Amino acid sequence: MSSSNFGQLALPGPSANAAAQLTRRQKAAIIVRFLINEGADVPLQDLPDELQRRLTQQMGTMRYVDRSTLADVVAEFASEVEAMGLTFPRGVAGALTALDGRISPQTASRLRKEAGVRQFGEPWEQVRTADTDDLLDILQSESTEVAAVLLSKLDVARAAELLGKLPGDTARRIAVAMSQTGAVTPDAVDRIGLSLAAQLHNVPETAFPDSAVDRVGAILNFSPAATRDDVLIGLDESDESFAAKVRKAIFTFVNIADRLNPIDVPKITRDVDQAALVQALAHARTAEDTRASADFILENMSKRMADALREEVEALGKVKPKDGEAAMTDVVNVIRTLEASGELQLIVPDDDEEDNA
């Protein structure tokens, strides 16, 4: 019996290898049907549209398969899987995913543009997982009809969150437009998804991985206090908004009392060189702006250790400003290192608190 009759009758029994009489497309249909019957989650939507079409058409022509044929096909499939030594991701999209973090962002961005958005999986999945701020920008820049389709494709909780962050009149227009999305065709929804995914990927390449605020803040963290104050005054005069963000990004000895959690003080004193800590405390207690942080450190450690440090500070006496600033920088560097490793988390100042300061 030829494979062309497979759609109507069972294939030969156990005495023959029935799988040898089937095409690869027929075997694929049998495996997919078997996996679905067994309750497996088969992500067929990840296949190219043409393969999904062929598989569906093939399954539509088939009727039943006897146990012997099923056993042969499954055994052959299992054998092929076991024989695989290495698999490569399909297409540029899969390759980029596999190499994520191992090639430069510039190269990855260029390859994305060359491959096209479609290469990066289902566009609506990218939209669903996009950052909230990015989606808000799209909702306010696109037409009301597109915004209505976008919200309709999100889960209810995410859509409600976005709708609540939009201006009242904008939210009302989009809600009304959603009532008219019943006639939108699947092709139109697909094109809208591609367009929105393209917008999300259309991010300009930048030369620096960190923002200007973070870069300036990092430099000022290591600058002498006089230089830091002078730069901040200049920033206040030229760009007050940028200056406010830089002040929030800066963390110096002065900020310890306000931004360090009291329970993290023992971690700091454990890692800071004892001599540097004594110098830092001695110098900090001579200035009004740093005295609070010195007291904060001493008040949040064991009484025995605090008393010992106070004695050493008294014995040390006055510290040269240059040596004192270097010691305070050592303390700050330890805090930054512990923050980067996740051992502590600095308190982020609220905008309201900054405004009232």
Short mmCIF file of C-alpha atoms in Angstrom, two decimals:
data_model
loop_
_atom_site.label_atom_id
_atom_site.label_comp_id
_atom_site.label_asym_id
_atom_site.label_seq_id
_atom_site.Cartn_x
_atom_site.Cartn_y
_atom_site.Cartn_z
CA MET A 1 0.00 0.00 0.00
CA SER A 2 1.49 3.34 -1.02
CA SER A 3 1.91 6.35 1.26
CA SER A 4 -0.71 8.17 -0.82
CA ASN A 5 -3.36 5.91 0.75
CA PHE A 6 -2.21 6.79 4.30
CA GLY A 7 -4.98 9.30 4.76
CA GLN A 8 -7.62 6.58 4.39
CA LEU A 9 -6.20 3.31 5.81
CA ALA A 10 -3.77 2.01 8.39
CA LEU A 11 -0.31 1.10 7.16
CA PRO A 12 1.16 -2.45 7.17
CA GLY A 13 1.45 -4.23 10.50
CA PRO A 14 4.43 -5.02 12.71
CA SER A 15 6.19 -7.15 10.11
CA ALA A 16 7.17 -4.07 8.07
CA ASN A 17 8.69 -0.75 9.05
CA ALA A 18 5.63 1.38 8.39
CA ALA A 19 7.53 4.62 9.12
CA ALA A 20 9.69 4.06 6.03
CA GLN A 21 6.63 4.46 3.79
CA LEU A 22 5.76 7.92 5.16
CA THR A 23 6.96 11.32 4.04
CA ARG A 24 8.68 13.58 6.60
CA ARG A 25 5.63 15.84 6.56
CA GLN A 26 3.37 12.92 7.48
CA LYS A 27 5.75 11.87 10.27
CA ALA A 28 5.79 15.44 11.60
CA ALA A 29 1.98 15.47 11.67
CA ILE A 30 1.94 12.17 13.59
CA ILE A 31 4.50 13.40 16.16
CA VAL A 32 2.66 16.70 16.70
CA ARG A 33 -0.68 14.90 17.10
CA PHE A 34 0.89 12.40 19.50
CA LEU A 35 2.46 15.14 21.66
CA ILE A 36 -0.80 17.09 21.81
CA ASN A 37 -2.68 13.94 22.81
CA GLU A 38 -0.14 13.41 25.61
CA GLY A 39 -0.79 16.93 26.92
CA ALA A 40 2.51 18.45 25.79
CA ASP A 41 2.68 22.19 25.10
CA VAL A 42 3.81 22.38 21.47
CA PRO A 43 4.61 26.03 20.58
CA LEU A 44 3.66 25.74 16.90
CA GLN A 45 3.14 29.52 16.74
CA ASP A 46 6.93 29.89 16.78
CA LEU A 47 7.17 28.13 13.41
CA PRO A 48 7.21 30.20 10.21
CA ASP A 49 3.70 30.80 8.83
CA GLU A 50 4.34 28.57 5.82
CA LEU A 51 5.33 25.60 7.98
CA GLN A 52 2.25 26.09 10.15
CA ARG A 53 0.11 26.09 6.99
CA ARG A 54 1.69 22.91 5.60
CA LEU A 55 1.41 21.09 8.93
CA THR A 56 -2.25 22.02 9.29
CA GLN A 57 -3.06 20.93 5.74
CA GLN A 58 -1.23 17.65 6.23
CA MET A 59 -3.10 16.88 9.46
CA GLY A 60 -6.35 17.67 7.66
CA THR A 61 -5.74 14.89 5.09
CA MET A 62 -4.99 12.14 7.62
CA ARG A 63 -7.49 9.86 9.38
CA TYR A 64 -5.97 7.22 11.70
CA VAL A 65 -2.67 5.45 12.42
CA ASP A 66 -2.31 1.95 13.85
CA ARG A 67 -0.21 1.32 16.96
CA SER A 68 2.63 -0.30 15.04
CA THR A 69 3.01 2.67 12.71
CA LEU A 70 2.85 5.11 15.63
CA ALA A 71 5.51 3.13 17.50
CA ASP A 72 7.80 3.14 14.42
CA VAL A 73 7.43 6.89 13.88
CA VAL A 74 7.98 7.74 17.55
CA ALA A 75 11.01 5.42 17.74
CA GLU A 76 12.52 7.01 14.64
CA PHE A 77 11.87 10.50 16.02
CA ALA A 78 13.42 9.61 19.39
CA SER A 79 16.44 8.11 17.63
CA GLU A 80 16.99 11.30 15.62
CA VAL A 81 16.70 13.43 18.76
CA GLU A 82 19.18 11.26 20.67
CA ALA A 83 21.62 11.36 17.75
CA MET A 84 21.77 15.16 17.81
CA GLY A 85 25.08 16.35 19.22
CA LEU A 86 24.52 20.07 18.79
CA THR A 87 21.78 22.34 17.53
CA PHE A 88 21.98 25.91 16.34
CA PRO A 89 19.30 28.58 16.74
CA ARG A 90 17.12 29.08 13.70
CA GLY A 91 17.78 32.33 11.84
CA VAL A 92 19.41 35.57 12.90
CA ALA A 93 16.87 36.08 15.69
CA GLY A 94 17.84 32.87 17.45
CA ALA A 95 21.54 33.53 16.92
CA LEU A 96 21.22 36.99 18.48
CA THR A 97 19.42 35.51 21.46
CA ALA A 98 22.18 32.93 21.91
CA LEU A 99 24.88 35.61 21.65
CA ASP A 100 23.11 38.15 23.83
CA GLY A 101 25.69 39.92 25.98
CA ARG A 102 28.59 38.38 24.06
CA ILE A 103 28.62 40.67 21.03
CA SER A 104 28.64 44.46 21.11
CA PRO A 105 25.29 46.28 21.32
CA GLN A 106 26.18 48.15 18.11
CA THR A 107 26.69 44.92 16.16
CA ALA A 108 23.51 43.38 17.60
CA SER A 109 21.49 46.49 16.72
CA ARG A 110 22.79 46.52 13.15
CA LEU A 111 22.00 42.83 12.69
CA ARG A 112 18.49 43.37 14.04
CA LYS A 113 17.84 46.08 11.48
CA GLU A 114 19.26 43.96 8.66
CA ALA A 115 17.21 40.91 9.69
CA GLY A 116 13.96 42.81 10.16
CA VAL A 117 11.58 42.92 13.11
CA ARG A 118 9.76 39.78 12.01
CA GLN A 119 12.93 37.84 12.72
CA PHE A 120 12.60 38.59 16.41
CA GLY A 121 9.63 36.41 17.19
CA GLU A 122 5.98 37.29 17.46
CA PRO A 123 5.76 41.11 17.39
CA TRP A 124 2.84 41.30 19.82
CA GLU A 125 4.83 39.32 22.37
CA GLN A 126 7.49 42.04 22.20
CA VAL A 127 4.83 44.68 22.70
CA ARG A 128 3.36 42.84 25.70
CA THR A 129 6.73 42.66 27.44
CA ALA A 130 7.78 46.22 26.60
CA ASP A 131 8.57 48.77 29.29
CA THR A 132 5.55 50.67 30.61
CA ASP A 133 7.03 54.07 29.77
CA ASP A 134 7.68 52.97 26.18
CA LEU A 135 4.08 51.80 25.80
CA LEU A 136 2.77 55.05 27.27
CA ASP A 137 4.78 57.01 24.69
CA ILE A 138 3.28 54.90 21.91
CA LEU A 139 -0.26 55.25 23.26
CA GLN A 140 0.03 59.02 23.29
CA SER A 141 1.78 59.37 19.93
CA GLU A 142 -0.21 56.87 17.84
CA SER A 143 -3.75 57.28 16.55
CA THR A 144 -6.65 56.47 18.85
CA GLU A 145 -7.52 53.42 16.73
CA VAL A 146 -4.00 51.96 17.00
CA ALA A 147 -3.94 52.67 20.73
CA ALA A 148 -7.26 50.81 21.08
CA VAL A 149 -5.84 47.75 19.30
CA LEU A 150 -2.72 47.87 21.46
CA LEU A 151 -4.68 47.87 24.71
CA SER A 152 -6.94 45.11 23.38
CA LYS A 153 -3.91 42.86 22.84
CA LEU A 154 -2.59 43.31 26.39
CA ASP A 155 -3.75 41.39 29.43
CA VAL A 156 -6.44 43.16 31.43
CA ALA A 157 -4.23 44.17 34.37
CA ARG A 158 -1.53 45.69 32.14
CA ALA A 159 -4.10 47.51 30.01
CA ALA A 160 -5.77 48.93 33.12
CA GLU A 161 -2.41 50.10 34.46
CA LEU A 162 -1.60 51.94 31.23
CA LEU A 163 -5.08 53.42 30.89
CA GLY A 164 -4.84 54.77 34.43
CA LYS A 165 -1.61 56.61 33.62
CA LEU A 166 -3.03 58.39 30.56
CA PRO A 167 -4.69 61.83 30.69
CA GLY A 168 -8.43 61.51 31.25
CA ASP A 169 -9.54 62.70 27.81
CA THR A 170 -7.02 60.43 26.05
CA ALA A 171 -8.13 57.43 28.10
CA ARG A 172 -11.79 58.11 27.29
CA ARG A 173 -11.14 58.37 23.52
CA ILE A 174 -9.20 55.10 23.52
CA ALA A 175 -11.92 53.35 25.53
CA VAL A 176 -14.55 54.47 23.01
CA ALA A 177 -12.35 53.33 20.12
CA MET A 178 -11.99 49.88 21.72
CA SER A 179 -15.74 49.40 21.26
CA GLN A 180 -15.18 49.69 17.50
CA THR A 181 -12.35 47.13 17.19
CA GLY A 182 -14.68 44.22 16.47
CA ALA A 183 -14.32 44.70 12.71
CA VAL A 184 -10.51 44.87 12.70
CA THR A 185 -9.07 42.01 10.62
CA PRO A 186 -6.26 39.70 11.83
CA ASP A 187 -4.03 41.00 9.02
CA ALA A 188 -4.52 44.57 10.23
CA VAL A 189 -3.70 43.56 13.81
CA ASP A 190 -0.58 41.78 12.55
CA ARG A 191 0.57 44.86 10.62
CA ILE A 192 -0.05 47.07 13.66
CA GLY A 193 1.99 44.67 15.80
CA LEU A 194 4.89 44.76 13.34
CA SER A 195 4.77 48.56 13.26
CA LEU A 196 4.74 48.86 17.06
CA ALA A 197 7.53 46.29 17.46
CA ALA A 198 9.57 48.24 14.91
CA GLN A 199 9.12 51.38 17.01
CA LEU A 200 10.30 49.57 20.11
CA HIS A 201 13.44 48.39 18.29
CA ASN A 202 14.07 51.76 16.69
CA VAL A 203 16.26 52.99 19.54
CA PRO A 204 19.23 55.13 18.49
CA GLU A 205 22.64 53.61 19.10
CA THR A 206 24.57 55.33 21.87
CA ALA A 207 28.29 55.50 22.46
CA PHE A 208 27.98 55.20 26.24
CA PRO A 209 26.21 52.43 28.18
CA ASP A 210 25.39 54.79 31.07
CA SER A 211 23.34 57.99 31.00
CA ALA A 212 24.95 61.43 31.22
CA VAL A 213 23.53 61.79 34.74
CA ASP A 214 25.21 58.58 35.91
CA ARG A 215 28.52 59.47 34.26
CA VAL A 216 28.66 62.97 35.76
CA GLY A 217 27.53 61.64 39.14
CA ALA A 218 30.22 58.94 39.12
CA ILE A 219 32.93 61.49 38.33
CA LEU A 220 31.77 63.87 41.04
CA ASN A 221 31.69 61.02 43.55
CA PHE A 222 35.48 60.83 43.28
CA SER A 223 36.08 64.56 43.02
CA PRO A 224 37.23 66.75 45.94
CA ALA A 225 34.36 68.41 47.78
CA ALA A 226 35.32 71.89 46.55
CA THR A 227 35.33 70.75 42.92
CA ARG A 228 32.06 68.90 43.35
CA ASP A 229 30.32 71.90 44.90
CA ASP A 230 31.65 74.24 42.22
CA VAL A 231 30.44 71.96 39.39
CA LEU A 232 27.00 71.56 40.95
CA ILE A 233 26.61 75.32 41.34
CA GLY A 234 27.46 75.70 37.64
CA LEU A 235 24.97 73.00 36.70
CA ASP A 236 22.27 74.71 38.78
CA GLU A 237 22.80 77.88 36.78
CA SER A 238 22.87 76.25 33.33
CA ASP A 239 20.42 73.31 33.67
CA GLU A 240 18.58 73.07 36.97
CA SER A 241 16.72 69.88 36.00
CA PHE A 242 19.92 68.07 35.02
CA ALA A 243 21.63 69.31 38.19
CA ALA A 244 18.82 67.89 40.34
CA LYS A 245 19.20 64.47 38.70
CA VAL A 246 22.98 64.56 39.17
CA ARG A 247 22.56 65.40 42.85
CA LYS A 248 20.34 62.32 43.21
CA ALA A 249 22.96 60.16 41.45
CA ILE A 250 25.79 61.40 43.65
CA PHE A 251 26.67 59.46 46.78
CA THR A 252 29.38 60.90 49.03
CA PHE A 253 30.20 60.69 52.71
CA VAL A 254 27.67 63.45 53.36
CA ASN A 255 24.86 61.19 52.09
CA ILE A 256 25.60 58.25 54.39
CA ALA A 257 23.27 59.36 57.17
CA ASP A 258 20.33 59.82 54.78
CA ARG A 259 20.81 56.99 52.31
CA LEU A 260 22.44 54.10 54.17
CA ASN A 261 20.28 51.62 56.05
CA PRO A 262 21.39 51.47 59.71
CA ILE A 263 21.56 47.66 59.64
CA ASP A 264 24.19 47.86 56.87
CA VAL A 265 26.72 49.83 58.93
CA PRO A 266 28.46 46.66 60.29
CA LYS A 267 29.03 45.51 56.71
CA ILE A 268 30.82 48.78 55.97
CA THR A 269 33.02 48.76 59.06
CA ARG A 270 33.91 45.12 58.36
CA ASP A 271 35.31 45.90 54.90
CA VAL A 272 36.88 49.34 55.46
CA ASP A 273 40.51 49.43 56.57
CA GLN A 274 40.56 50.31 60.28
CA ALA A 275 43.08 53.12 59.89
CA ALA A 276 41.10 54.65 57.00
CA LEU A 277 37.88 54.45 59.00
CA VAL A 278 39.47 56.26 61.97
CA GLN A 279 40.83 58.97 59.68
CA ALA A 280 37.49 59.35 57.91
CA LEU A 281 35.59 59.69 61.19
CA ALA A 282 38.13 62.11 62.64
CA HIS A 283 37.99 64.37 59.60
CA ALA A 284 34.21 64.07 59.15
CA ARG A 285 33.49 65.16 62.74
CA THR A 286 35.28 68.48 62.15
CA ALA A 287 32.86 69.65 59.43
CA GLU A 288 29.19 70.48 59.81
CA ASP A 289 28.00 68.70 56.63
CA THR A 290 29.80 65.41 57.34
CA ARG A 291 29.44 65.22 61.14
CA ALA A 292 25.96 63.65 60.92
CA SER A 293 27.29 60.75 58.82
CA ALA A 294 30.18 60.14 61.22
CA ASP A 295 27.76 60.05 64.16
CA PHE A 296 25.42 57.81 62.16
CA ILE A 297 28.19 55.24 61.66
CA LEU A 298 29.20 55.27 65.31
CA GLU A 299 25.61 55.01 66.55
CA ASN A 300 24.80 51.95 64.42
CA MET A 301 27.55 49.58 65.51
CA SER A 302 28.20 47.76 68.75
CA LYS A 303 28.81 50.05 71.74
CA ARG A 304 32.18 48.42 72.42
CA MET A 305 33.43 49.01 68.90
CA ALA A 306 32.05 52.56 68.80
CA ASP A 307 33.81 53.45 72.06
CA ALA A 308 37.07 52.00 70.75
CA LEU A 309 36.81 54.05 67.56
CA ARG A 310 36.03 57.23 69.48
CA GLU A 311 39.17 56.69 71.55
CA GLU A 312 41.25 56.22 68.41
CA VAL A 313 39.72 59.33 66.83
CA GLU A 314 40.57 61.37 69.93
CA ALA A 315 44.12 60.01 69.99
CA LEU A 316 44.63 60.73 66.28
CA GLY A 317 43.71 64.38 66.60
CA LYS A 318 43.42 66.65 63.59
CA VAL A 319 43.75 65.03 60.16
CA LYS A 320 45.09 66.77 57.06
CA PRO A 321 42.16 67.64 54.74
CA LYS A 322 43.74 65.72 51.87
CA ASP A 323 44.16 62.57 53.98
CA GLY A 324 40.71 62.95 55.51
CA GLU A 325 38.98 63.25 52.13
CA ALA A 326 40.91 60.23 50.82
CA ALA A 327 39.80 58.20 53.84
CA MET A 328 36.16 59.24 53.42
CA THR A 329 36.41 58.26 49.75
CA ASP A 330 37.64 54.80 50.84
CA VAL A 331 34.51 54.41 52.98
CA VAL A 332 32.27 55.52 50.11
CA ASN A 333 34.03 53.12 47.70
CA VAL A 334 33.33 50.19 50.01
CA ILE A 335 29.65 51.19 50.16
CA ARG A 336 29.51 51.44 46.36
CA THR A 337 31.18 48.03 46.00
CA LEU A 338 28.71 46.40 48.39
CA GLU A 339 25.82 48.03 46.54
CA ALA A 340 27.09 46.77 43.18
CA SER A 341 27.38 43.22 44.55
CA GLY A 342 23.83 43.39 45.95
CA GLU A 343 24.88 43.11 49.60
CA LEU A 344 23.17 46.39 50.42
CA GLN A 345 20.71 48.76 48.81
CA LEU A 346 20.96 52.52 49.14
CA ILE A 347 17.86 54.53 49.95
CA VAL A 348 16.79 56.59 46.93
CA PRO A 349 15.77 60.12 47.92
CA ASP A 350 12.22 61.12 47.02
CA ASP A 351 11.73 64.09 44.71
CA ASP A 352 9.50 65.74 47.33
CA GLU A 353 12.20 65.44 49.96
CA GLU A 354 14.74 67.02 47.59
CA ASP A 355 12.41 69.89 46.80
CA ASN A 356 11.85 70.58 50.49
CA ALA A 357 15.52 70.34 51.34
#
